[in-house]
CSV table of C-alpha atoms in Angstrom, one decimal:
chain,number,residue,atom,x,y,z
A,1,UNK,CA,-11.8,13.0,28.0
A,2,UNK,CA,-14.2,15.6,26.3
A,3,UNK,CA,-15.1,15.3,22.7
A,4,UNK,CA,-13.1,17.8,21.8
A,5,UNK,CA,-9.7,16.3,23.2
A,6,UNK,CA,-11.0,12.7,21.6
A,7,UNK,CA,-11.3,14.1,18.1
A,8,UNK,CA,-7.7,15.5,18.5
A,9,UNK,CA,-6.2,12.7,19.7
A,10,UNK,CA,-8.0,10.4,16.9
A,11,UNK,CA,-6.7,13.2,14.1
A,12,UNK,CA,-3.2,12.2,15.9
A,13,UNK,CA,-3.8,8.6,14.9
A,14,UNK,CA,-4.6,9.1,11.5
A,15,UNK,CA,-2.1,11.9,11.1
A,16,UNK,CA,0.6,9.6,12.4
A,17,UNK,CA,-0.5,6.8,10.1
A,18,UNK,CA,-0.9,8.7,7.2
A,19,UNK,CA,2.9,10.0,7.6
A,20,UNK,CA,3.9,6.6,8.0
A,21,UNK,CA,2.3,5.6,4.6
A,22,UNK,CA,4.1,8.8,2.9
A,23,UNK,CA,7.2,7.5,4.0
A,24,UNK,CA,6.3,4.3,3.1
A,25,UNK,CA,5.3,5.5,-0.8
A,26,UNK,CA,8.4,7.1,-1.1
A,27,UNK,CA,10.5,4.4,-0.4
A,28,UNK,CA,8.5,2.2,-2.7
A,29,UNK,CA,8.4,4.6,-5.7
A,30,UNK,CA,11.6,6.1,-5.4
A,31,UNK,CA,13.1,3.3,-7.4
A,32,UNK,CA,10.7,3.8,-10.5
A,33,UNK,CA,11.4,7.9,-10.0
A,34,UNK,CA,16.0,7.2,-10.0
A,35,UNK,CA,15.9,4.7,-12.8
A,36,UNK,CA,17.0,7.6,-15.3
A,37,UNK,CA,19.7,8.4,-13.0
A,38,UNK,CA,20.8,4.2,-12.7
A,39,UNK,CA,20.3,3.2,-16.6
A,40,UNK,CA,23.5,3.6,-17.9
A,41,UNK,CA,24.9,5.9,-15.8
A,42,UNK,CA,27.6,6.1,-12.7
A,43,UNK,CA,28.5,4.2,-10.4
A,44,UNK,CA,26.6,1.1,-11.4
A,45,UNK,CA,26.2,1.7,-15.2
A,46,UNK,CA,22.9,-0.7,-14.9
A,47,UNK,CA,21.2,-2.0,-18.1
A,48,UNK,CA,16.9,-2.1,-18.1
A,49,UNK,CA,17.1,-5.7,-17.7
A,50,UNK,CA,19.1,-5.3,-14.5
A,51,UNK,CA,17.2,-2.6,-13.5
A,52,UNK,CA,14.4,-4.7,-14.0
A,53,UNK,CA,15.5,-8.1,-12.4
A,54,UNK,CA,16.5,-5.7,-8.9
A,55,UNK,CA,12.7,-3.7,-9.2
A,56,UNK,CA,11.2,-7.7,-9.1
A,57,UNK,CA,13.5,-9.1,-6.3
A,58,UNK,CA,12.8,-6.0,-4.2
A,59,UNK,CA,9.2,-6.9,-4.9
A,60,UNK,CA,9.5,-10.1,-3.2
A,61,UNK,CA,10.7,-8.2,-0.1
A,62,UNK,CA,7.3,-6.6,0.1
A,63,UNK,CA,5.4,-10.2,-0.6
A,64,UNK,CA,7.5,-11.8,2.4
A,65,UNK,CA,6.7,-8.2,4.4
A,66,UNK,CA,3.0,-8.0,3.5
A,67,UNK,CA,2.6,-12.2,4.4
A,68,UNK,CA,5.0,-12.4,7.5
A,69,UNK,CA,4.0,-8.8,9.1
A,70,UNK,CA,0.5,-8.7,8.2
A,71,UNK,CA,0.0,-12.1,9.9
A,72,UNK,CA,2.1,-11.1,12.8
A,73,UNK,CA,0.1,-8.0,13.3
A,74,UNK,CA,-3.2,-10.1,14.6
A,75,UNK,CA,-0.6,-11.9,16.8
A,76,UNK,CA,1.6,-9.1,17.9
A,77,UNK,CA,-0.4,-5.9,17.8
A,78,UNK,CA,-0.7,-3.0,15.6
A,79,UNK,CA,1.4,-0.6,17.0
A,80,UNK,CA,4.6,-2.7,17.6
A,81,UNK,CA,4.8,-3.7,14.4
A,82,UNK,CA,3.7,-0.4,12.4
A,83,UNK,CA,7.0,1.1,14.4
A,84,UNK,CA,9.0,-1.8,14.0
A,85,UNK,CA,8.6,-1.7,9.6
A,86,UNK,CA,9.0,1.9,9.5
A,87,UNK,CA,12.4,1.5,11.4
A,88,UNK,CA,13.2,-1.2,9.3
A,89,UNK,CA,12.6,0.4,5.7
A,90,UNK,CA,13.9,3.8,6.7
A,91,UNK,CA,17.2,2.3,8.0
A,92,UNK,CA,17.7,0.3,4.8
A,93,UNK,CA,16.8,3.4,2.7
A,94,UNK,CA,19.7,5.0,3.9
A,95,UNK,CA,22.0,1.9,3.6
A,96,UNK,CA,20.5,2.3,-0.4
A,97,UNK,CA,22.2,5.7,-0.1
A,98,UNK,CA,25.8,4.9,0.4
A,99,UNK,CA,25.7,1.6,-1.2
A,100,UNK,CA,29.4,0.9,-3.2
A,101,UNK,CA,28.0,-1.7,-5.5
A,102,UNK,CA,24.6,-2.7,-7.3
A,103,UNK,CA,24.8,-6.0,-5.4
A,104,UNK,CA,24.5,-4.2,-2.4
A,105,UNK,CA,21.9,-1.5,-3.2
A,106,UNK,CA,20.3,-4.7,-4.4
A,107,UNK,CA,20.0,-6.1,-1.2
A,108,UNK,CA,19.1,-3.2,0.8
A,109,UNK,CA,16.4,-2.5,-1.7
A,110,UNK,CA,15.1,-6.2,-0.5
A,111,UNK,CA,15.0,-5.1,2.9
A,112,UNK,CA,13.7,-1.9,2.4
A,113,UNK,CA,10.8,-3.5,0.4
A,114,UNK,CA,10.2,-5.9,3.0
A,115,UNK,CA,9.6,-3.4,5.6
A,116,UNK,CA,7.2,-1.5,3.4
A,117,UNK,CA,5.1,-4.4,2.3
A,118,UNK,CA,4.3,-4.8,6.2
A,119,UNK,CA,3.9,-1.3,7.0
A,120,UNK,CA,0.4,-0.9,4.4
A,121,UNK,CA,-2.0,-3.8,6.6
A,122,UNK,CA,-1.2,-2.3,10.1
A,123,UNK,CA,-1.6,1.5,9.2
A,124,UNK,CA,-5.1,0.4,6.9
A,125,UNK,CA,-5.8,-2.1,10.1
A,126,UNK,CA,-5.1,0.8,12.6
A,127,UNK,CA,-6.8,3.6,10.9
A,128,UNK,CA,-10.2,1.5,10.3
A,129,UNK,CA,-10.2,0.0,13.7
A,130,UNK,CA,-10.1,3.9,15.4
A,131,UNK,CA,-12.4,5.3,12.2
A,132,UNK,CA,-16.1,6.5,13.4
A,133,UNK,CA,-18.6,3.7,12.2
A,134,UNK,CA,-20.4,6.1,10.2
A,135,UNK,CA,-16.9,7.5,8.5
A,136,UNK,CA,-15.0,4.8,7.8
A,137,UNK,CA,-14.3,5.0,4.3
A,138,UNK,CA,-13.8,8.6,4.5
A,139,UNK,CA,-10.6,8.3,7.2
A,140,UNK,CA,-9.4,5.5,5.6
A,141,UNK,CA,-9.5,7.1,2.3
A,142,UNK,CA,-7.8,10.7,3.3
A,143,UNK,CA,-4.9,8.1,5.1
A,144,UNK,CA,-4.2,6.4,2.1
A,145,UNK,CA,-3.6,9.0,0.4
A,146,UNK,CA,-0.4,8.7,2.1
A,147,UNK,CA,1.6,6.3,-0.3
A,148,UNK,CA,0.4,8.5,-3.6
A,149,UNK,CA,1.8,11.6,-1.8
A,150,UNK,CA,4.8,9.9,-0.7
A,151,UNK,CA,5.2,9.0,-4.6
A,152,UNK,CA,4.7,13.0,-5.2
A,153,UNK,CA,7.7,13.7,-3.1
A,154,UNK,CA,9.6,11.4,-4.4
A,155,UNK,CA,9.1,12.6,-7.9
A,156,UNK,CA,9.2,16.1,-7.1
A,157,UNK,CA,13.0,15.2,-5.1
A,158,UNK,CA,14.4,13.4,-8.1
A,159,UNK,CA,13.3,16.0,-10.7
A,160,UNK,CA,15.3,18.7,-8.1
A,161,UNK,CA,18.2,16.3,-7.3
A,162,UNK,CA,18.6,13.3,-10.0
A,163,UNK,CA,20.3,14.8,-12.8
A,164,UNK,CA,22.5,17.5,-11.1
A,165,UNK,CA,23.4,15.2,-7.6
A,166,UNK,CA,22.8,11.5,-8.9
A,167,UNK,CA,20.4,9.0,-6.8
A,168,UNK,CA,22.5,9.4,-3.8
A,169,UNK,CA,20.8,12.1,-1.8
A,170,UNK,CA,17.3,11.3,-3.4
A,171,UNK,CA,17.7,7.8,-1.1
A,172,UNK,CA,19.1,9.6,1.8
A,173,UNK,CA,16.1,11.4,2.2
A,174,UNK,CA,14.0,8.3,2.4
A,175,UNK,CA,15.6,7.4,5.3
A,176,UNK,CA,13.0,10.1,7.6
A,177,UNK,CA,10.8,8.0,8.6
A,178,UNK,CA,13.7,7.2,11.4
A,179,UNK,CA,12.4,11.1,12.9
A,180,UNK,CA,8.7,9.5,13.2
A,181,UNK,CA,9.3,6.0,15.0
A,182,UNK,CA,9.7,7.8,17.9
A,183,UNK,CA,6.4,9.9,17.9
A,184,UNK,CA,4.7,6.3,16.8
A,185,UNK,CA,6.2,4.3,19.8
A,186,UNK,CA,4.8,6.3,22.3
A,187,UNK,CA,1.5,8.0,20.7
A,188,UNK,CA,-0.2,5.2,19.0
A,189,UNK,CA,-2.3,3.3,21.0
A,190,UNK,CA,-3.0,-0.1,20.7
A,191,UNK,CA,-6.0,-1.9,19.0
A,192,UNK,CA,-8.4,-2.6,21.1
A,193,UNK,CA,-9.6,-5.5,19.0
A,194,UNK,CA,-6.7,-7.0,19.1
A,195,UNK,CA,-6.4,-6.6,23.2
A,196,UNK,CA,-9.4,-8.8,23.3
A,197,UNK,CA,-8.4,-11.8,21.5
A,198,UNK,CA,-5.5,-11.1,23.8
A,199,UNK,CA,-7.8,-11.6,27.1
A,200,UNK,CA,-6.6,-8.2,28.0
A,201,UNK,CA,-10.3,-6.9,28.1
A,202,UNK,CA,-9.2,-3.9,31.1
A,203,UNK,CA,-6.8,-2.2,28.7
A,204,UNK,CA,-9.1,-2.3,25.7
A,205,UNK,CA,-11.5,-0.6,28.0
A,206,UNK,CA,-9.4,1.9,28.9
A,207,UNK,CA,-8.5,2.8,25.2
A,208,UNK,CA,-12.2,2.7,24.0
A,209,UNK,CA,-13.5,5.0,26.8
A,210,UNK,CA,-10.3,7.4,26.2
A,211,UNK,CA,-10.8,7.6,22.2
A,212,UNK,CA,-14.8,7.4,22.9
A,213,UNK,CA,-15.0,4.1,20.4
A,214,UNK,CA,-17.7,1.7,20.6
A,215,UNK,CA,-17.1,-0.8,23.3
A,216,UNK,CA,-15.9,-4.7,21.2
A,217,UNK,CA,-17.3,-8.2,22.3
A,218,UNK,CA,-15.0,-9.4,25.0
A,219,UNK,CA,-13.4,-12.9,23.7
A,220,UNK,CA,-14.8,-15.1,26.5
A,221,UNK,CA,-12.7,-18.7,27.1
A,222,UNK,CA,-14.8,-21.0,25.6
A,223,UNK,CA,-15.4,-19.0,22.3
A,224,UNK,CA,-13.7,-20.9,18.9
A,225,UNK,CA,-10.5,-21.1,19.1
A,226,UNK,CA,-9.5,-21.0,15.2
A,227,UNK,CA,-6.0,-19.1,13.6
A,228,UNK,CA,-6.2,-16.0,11.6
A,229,UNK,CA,-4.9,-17.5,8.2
A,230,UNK,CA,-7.5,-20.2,8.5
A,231,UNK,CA,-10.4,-18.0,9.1
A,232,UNK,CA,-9.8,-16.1,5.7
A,233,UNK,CA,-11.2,-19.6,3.6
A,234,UNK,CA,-13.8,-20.5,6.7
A,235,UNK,CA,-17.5,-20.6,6.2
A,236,UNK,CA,-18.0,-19.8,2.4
A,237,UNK,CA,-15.5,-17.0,2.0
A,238,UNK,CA,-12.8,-18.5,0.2
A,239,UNK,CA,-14.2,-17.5,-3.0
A,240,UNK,CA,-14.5,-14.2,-2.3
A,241,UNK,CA,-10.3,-14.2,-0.5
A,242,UNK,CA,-9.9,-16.0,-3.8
A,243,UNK,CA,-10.8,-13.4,-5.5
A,244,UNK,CA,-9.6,-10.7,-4.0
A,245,UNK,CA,-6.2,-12.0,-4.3
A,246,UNK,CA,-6.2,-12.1,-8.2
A,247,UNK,CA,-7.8,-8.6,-8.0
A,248,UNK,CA,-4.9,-7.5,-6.1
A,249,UNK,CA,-2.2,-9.3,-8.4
A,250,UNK,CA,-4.0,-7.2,-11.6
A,251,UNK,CA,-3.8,-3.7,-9.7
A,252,UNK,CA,-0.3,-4.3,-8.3
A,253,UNK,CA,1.1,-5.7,-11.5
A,254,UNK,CA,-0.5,-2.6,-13.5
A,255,UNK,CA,0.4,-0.4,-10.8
A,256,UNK,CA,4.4,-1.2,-10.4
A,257,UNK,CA,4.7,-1.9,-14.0
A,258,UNK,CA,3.6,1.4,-14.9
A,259,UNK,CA,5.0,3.1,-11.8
A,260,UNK,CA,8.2,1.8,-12.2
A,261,UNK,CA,9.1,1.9,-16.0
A,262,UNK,CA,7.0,5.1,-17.5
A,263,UNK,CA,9.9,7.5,-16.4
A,264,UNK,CA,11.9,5.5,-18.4
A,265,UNK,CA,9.7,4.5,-21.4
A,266,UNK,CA,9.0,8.5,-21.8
A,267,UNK,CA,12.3,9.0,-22.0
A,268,UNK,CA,13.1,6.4,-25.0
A,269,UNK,CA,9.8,8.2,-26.6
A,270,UNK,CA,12.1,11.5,-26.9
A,271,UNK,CA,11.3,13.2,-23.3
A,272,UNK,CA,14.7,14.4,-21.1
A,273,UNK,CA,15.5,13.0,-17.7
A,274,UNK,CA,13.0,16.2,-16.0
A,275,UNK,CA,9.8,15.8,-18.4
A,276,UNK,CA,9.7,11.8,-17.9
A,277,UNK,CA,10.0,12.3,-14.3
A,278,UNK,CA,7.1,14.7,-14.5
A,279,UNK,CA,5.0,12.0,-15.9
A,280,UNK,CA,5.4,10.4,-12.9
A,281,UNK,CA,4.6,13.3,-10.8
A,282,UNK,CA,1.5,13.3,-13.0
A,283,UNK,CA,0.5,9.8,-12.3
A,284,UNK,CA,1.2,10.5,-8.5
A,285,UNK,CA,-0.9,13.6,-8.4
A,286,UNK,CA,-3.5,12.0,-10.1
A,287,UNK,CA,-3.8,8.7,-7.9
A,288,UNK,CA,-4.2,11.2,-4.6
A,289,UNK,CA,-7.0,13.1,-6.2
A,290,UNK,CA,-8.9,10.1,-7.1
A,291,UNK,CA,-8.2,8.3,-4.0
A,292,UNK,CA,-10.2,12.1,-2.3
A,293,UNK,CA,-12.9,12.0,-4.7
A,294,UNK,CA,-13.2,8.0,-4.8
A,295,UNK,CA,-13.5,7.6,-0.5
A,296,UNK,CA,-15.9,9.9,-0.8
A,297,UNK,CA,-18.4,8.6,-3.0
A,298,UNK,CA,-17.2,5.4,-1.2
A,299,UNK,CA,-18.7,6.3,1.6
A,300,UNK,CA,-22.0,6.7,-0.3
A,301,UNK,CA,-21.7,3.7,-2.9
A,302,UNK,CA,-19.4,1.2,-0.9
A,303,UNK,CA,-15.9,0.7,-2.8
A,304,UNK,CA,-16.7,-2.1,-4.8
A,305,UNK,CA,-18.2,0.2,-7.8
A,306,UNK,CA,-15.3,2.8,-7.2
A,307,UNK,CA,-12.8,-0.2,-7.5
A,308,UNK,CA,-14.4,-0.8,-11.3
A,309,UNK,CA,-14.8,2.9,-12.5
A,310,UNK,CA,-10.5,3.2,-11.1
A,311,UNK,CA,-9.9,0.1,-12.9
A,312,UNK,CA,-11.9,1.0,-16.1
A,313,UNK,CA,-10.2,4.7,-16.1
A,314,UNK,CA,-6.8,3.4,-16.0
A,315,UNK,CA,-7.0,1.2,-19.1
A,316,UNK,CA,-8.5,3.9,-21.1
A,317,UNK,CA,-6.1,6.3,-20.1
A,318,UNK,CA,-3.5,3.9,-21.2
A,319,UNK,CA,-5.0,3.0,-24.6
A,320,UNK,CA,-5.0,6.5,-25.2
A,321,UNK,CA,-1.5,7.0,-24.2
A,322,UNK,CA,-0.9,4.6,-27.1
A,323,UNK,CA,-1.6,7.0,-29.6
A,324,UNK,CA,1.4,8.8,-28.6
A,325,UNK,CA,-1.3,12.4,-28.1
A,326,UNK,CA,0.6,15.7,-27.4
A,327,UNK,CA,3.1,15.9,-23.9
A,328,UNK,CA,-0.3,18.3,-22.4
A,329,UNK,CA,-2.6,15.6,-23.2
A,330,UNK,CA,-0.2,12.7,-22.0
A,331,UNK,CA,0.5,14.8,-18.4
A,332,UNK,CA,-3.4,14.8,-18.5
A,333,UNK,CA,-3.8,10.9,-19.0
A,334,UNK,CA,-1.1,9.9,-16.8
A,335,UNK,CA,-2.9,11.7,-13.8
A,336,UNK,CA,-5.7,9.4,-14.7
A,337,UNK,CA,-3.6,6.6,-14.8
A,338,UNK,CA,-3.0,7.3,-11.8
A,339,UNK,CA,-6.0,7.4,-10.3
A,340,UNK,CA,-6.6,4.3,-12.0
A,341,UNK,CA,-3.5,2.4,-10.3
A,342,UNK,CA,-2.8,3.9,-6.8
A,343,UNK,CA,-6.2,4.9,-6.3
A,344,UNK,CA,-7.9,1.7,-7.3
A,345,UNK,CA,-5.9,-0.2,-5.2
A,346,UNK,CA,-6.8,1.9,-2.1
A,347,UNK,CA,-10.5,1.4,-3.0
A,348,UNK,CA,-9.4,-2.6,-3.1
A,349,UNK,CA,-8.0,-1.6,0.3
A,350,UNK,CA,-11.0,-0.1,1.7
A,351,UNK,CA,-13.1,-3.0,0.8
A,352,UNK,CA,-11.1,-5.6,2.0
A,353,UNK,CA,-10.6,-4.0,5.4
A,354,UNK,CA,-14.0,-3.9,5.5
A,355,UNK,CA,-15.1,-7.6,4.5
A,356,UNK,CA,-12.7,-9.2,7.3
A,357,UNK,CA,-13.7,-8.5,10.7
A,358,UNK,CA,-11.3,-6.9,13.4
A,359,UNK,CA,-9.8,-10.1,14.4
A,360,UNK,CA,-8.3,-11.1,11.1
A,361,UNK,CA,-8.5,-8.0,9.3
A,362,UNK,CA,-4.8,-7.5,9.1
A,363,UNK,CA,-4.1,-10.7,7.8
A,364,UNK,CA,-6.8,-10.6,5.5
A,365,UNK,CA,-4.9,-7.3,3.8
A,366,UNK,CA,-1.5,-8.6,4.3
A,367,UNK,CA,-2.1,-12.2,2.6
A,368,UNK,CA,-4.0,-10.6,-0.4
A,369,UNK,CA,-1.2,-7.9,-0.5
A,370,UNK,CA,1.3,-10.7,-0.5
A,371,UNK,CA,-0.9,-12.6,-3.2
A,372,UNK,CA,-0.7,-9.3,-5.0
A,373,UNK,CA,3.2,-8.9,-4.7
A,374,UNK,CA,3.1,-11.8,-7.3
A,375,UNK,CA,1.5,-9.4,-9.9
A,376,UNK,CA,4.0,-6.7,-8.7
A,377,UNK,CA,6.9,-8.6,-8.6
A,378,UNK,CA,6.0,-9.3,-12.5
A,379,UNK,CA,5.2,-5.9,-13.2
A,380,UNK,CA,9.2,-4.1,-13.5
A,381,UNK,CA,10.2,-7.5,-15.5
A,382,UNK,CA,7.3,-7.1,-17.5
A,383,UNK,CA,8.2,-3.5,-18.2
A,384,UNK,CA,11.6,-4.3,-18.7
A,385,UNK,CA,11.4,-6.7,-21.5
A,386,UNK,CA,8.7,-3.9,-23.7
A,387,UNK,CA,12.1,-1.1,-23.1
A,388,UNK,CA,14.4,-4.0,-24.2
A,389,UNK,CA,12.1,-5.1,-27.6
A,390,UNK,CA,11.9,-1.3,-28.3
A,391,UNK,CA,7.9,-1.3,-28.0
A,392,UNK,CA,7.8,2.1,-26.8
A,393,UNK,CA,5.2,4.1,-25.3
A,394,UNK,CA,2.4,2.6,-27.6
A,395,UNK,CA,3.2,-1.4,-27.1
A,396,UNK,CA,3.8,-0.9,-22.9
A,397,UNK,CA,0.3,1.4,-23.0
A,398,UNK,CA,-1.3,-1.5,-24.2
A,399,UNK,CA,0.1,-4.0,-22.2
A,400,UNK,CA,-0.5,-2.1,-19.1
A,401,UNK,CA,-4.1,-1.4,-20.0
A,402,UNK,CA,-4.9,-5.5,-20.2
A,403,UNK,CA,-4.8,-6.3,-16.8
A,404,UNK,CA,-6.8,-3.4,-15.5
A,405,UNK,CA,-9.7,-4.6,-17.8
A,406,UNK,CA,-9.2,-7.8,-16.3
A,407,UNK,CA,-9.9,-6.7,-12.9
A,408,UNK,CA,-12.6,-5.2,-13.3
A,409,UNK,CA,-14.4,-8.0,-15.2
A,410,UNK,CA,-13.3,-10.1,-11.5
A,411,UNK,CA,-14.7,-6.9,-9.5
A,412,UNK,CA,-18.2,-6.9,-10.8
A,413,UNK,CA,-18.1,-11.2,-9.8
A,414,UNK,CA,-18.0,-9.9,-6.0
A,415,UNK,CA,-21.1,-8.6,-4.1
A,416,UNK,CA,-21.7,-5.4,-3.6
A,417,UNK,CA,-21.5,-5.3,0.3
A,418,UNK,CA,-18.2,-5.4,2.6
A,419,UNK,CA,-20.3,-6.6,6.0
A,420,UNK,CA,-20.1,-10.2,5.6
A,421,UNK,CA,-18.0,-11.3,8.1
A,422,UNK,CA,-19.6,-14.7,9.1
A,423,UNK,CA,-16.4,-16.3,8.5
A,424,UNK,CA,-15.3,-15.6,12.3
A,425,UNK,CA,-17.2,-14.4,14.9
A,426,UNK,CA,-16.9,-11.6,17.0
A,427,UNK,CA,-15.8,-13.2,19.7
A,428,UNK,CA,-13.6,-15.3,18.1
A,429,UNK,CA,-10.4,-16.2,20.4
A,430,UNK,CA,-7.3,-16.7,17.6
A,431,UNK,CA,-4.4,-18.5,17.8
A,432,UNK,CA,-1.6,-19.3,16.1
């Protein structure tokens, strides 16, 4: 294959994995964008503690997804599994659609979630594994932009369907990533990482030399035979998984907290159903152009300092949001919110696919995703009870900001490179 043809088909990897993780930010967001639509309104006539109890159960869904298909991912392969949760969430999105009860758009939401939180560590896994050396950050920035644009759409949908067709068809549309599992089962190709620890060292060949990759260590029979999970706390790095993990709980706990309830709190501020949407929409837009202009400077600084500027950013923006400024001003700070929360957590991303070599790198994102889910599962409860105590835009603000100050006070206790990966070696046969 010329270079030509190997450039397109790599831009047909990416492209594919970036359209997974749109689909897969919709679905996740959506929930946050229809809460104006749920809250007191038919069918289900919900009230923001309800609301709130469902946003944190579906949450756990996406801890179970990120733990149980990240891990499987080192054991199973990338591209089984990446078409396997994309099925999964897109099917339940569309049993969220025609649900006759709130129990039961409850539980589809679970397994909807679930499905999701497993889709983010094989596409991130995926995209870095196939990623030029030299480019890495840069690929695996423009792909996640995927989830922030998949939050875009679903804002954009709910401000042109919510208030004049209900939830309903806003759900519906979810459901297409079903049209892309097909194009995924049979255009992907399989990590060639991963076909090594496997012992299937022809096929991996044949995959570098078609995508013109850098040839992997073959895992030869007598090499250390040690599990994926156990290699994240082997040989002095269980400080920095440590860390990482409470990292990940602050950014997902600002994130969904924020995510999920500032439709809502906008609206108790004064705002109509359209204009607290569009706050969203802000926040969305925001976190896509700071994930751009953060992977590149990435690829110049490494993402730890990115990580601190996105976490710094979002707590400023929020403090200022607290002084209730004008709706311009507040559209303005939102976007940089957003940066702040989707972005930052894509830097986090970045970083982390880069500390944890091929072998265990998917479980490395999935089990500090899962860790994470903790601070998200918190997030939409935390939220909940500021809308139920009347706090308002100023006293959620506030809140939000906290955590995000936090992190990046734990961010600056990491070093400042991602290439440590001592913790397993190259060669490293896994089992399970």
């Amino acid at each position: 294959m010329n270079s030509n043809a190997q450039k397109r088909s790599l831009l047909g990897i990416f492209v594919l994995c970036w359209l997974g993780l749109l689909a897969d930010g919709y679905d996740l967001y959506v929930y946050g964008a229809t809460l104006p639509g749920l809250i007191g309104t038919p069918p289900f006539n919900v009230t923001p503690a309800a609301a709130g109890a469902v946003g944190s159960l579906a949450l756990v869904g996406m801890l179970l997804g990120s733990l149980i298909v990240g891990t499987l991912t080192d054991r199973l392969g990338r591209r089984r599994i990446f078409v396997s949760a994309l099925a999964l969430f897109s099917l339940a999105m569309l049993a969220c659609a025609v649900a006759p009860t709130w129990e039961l758009f409850a539980v589809f939401r679970f397994i909807a979630c679930f499905g999701v939180g497993g889709l983010l560590p094989t596409a991130v896994a995926l995209t870095n594994e196939f990623a030029p050396p030299g480019k890495k950050s840069l690929v695996l920035g423009a792909v996640l932009t995927g989830p922030a644009t998949g939050t875009v759409v679903a804002s954009l949908t709910s401000l042109a369907l919510l208030e004049s067709s209900g939830f309903r068809p806003v759900y519906a549309i979810g459901a297409g990533g079903l049209l892309l599992a097909p194009f995924a089962w049979f255009l992907l190709p399989e990590s060639p990482s991963f076909l090594r620890t496997q012992l299937r060292n022809a096929e991996a060949d044949r995959i570098e030399a078609a995508y013109g990759l850098p040839r992997t260590l073959e895992a030869p029979a007598s090499s250390v035979r040690i599990s994926p999970t156990r290699a994240l706390f082997a040989n002095g790095t269980a400080r920095t998984t440590a860390l990482l993990w409470a990292i990940t709980v602050l950014s997902l706990l600002t994130i969904f907290g924020v995510s999920t309830w500032l439709p809502q709190i906008m609206r108790t501020a004064g705002y109509g159903v359209g204009s607290s949407v569009s706050f969203l929409l802000a926040y969305s837009v925001g976190a896509v152009v700071g994930t751009v202009l953060a992977s590149v400077a990435s690829q110049k600084f490494g993402p730890r300092p990115l990580v601190i500027v996105g976490f710094v950013s979002a707590a400023v923006a929020l403090l200022l949001m607290s002084v209730n400024p004008p709706a311009a001003i507040m559209t303005v700070l939102a976007a940089v919110a957003g940066f702040g929360g989707l972005g930052t957590q894509n830097m986090i991303n970045d970083y982390i696919a880069q500390f944890y070599p091929a072998a265990t790198r998917a479980t490395g994102l999935g089990w500090a995703l899962a860790a994470g889910r903790i601070g998200a599962i918190a997030g939409p409860t935390y939220g909940a009870l500021l809308v139920s105590f009347g706090g308002g835009v100023p006293a959620a603000a506030m809140a939000f900001a906290a955590p995000a100050l936090v992190g990046a006070v734990l961010m600056l206790a990491l070093r400042s490179k991602t290439t440590k990966q001592a913790h397993v070696a190259p060669d490293a046969e896994l089992v399970s």
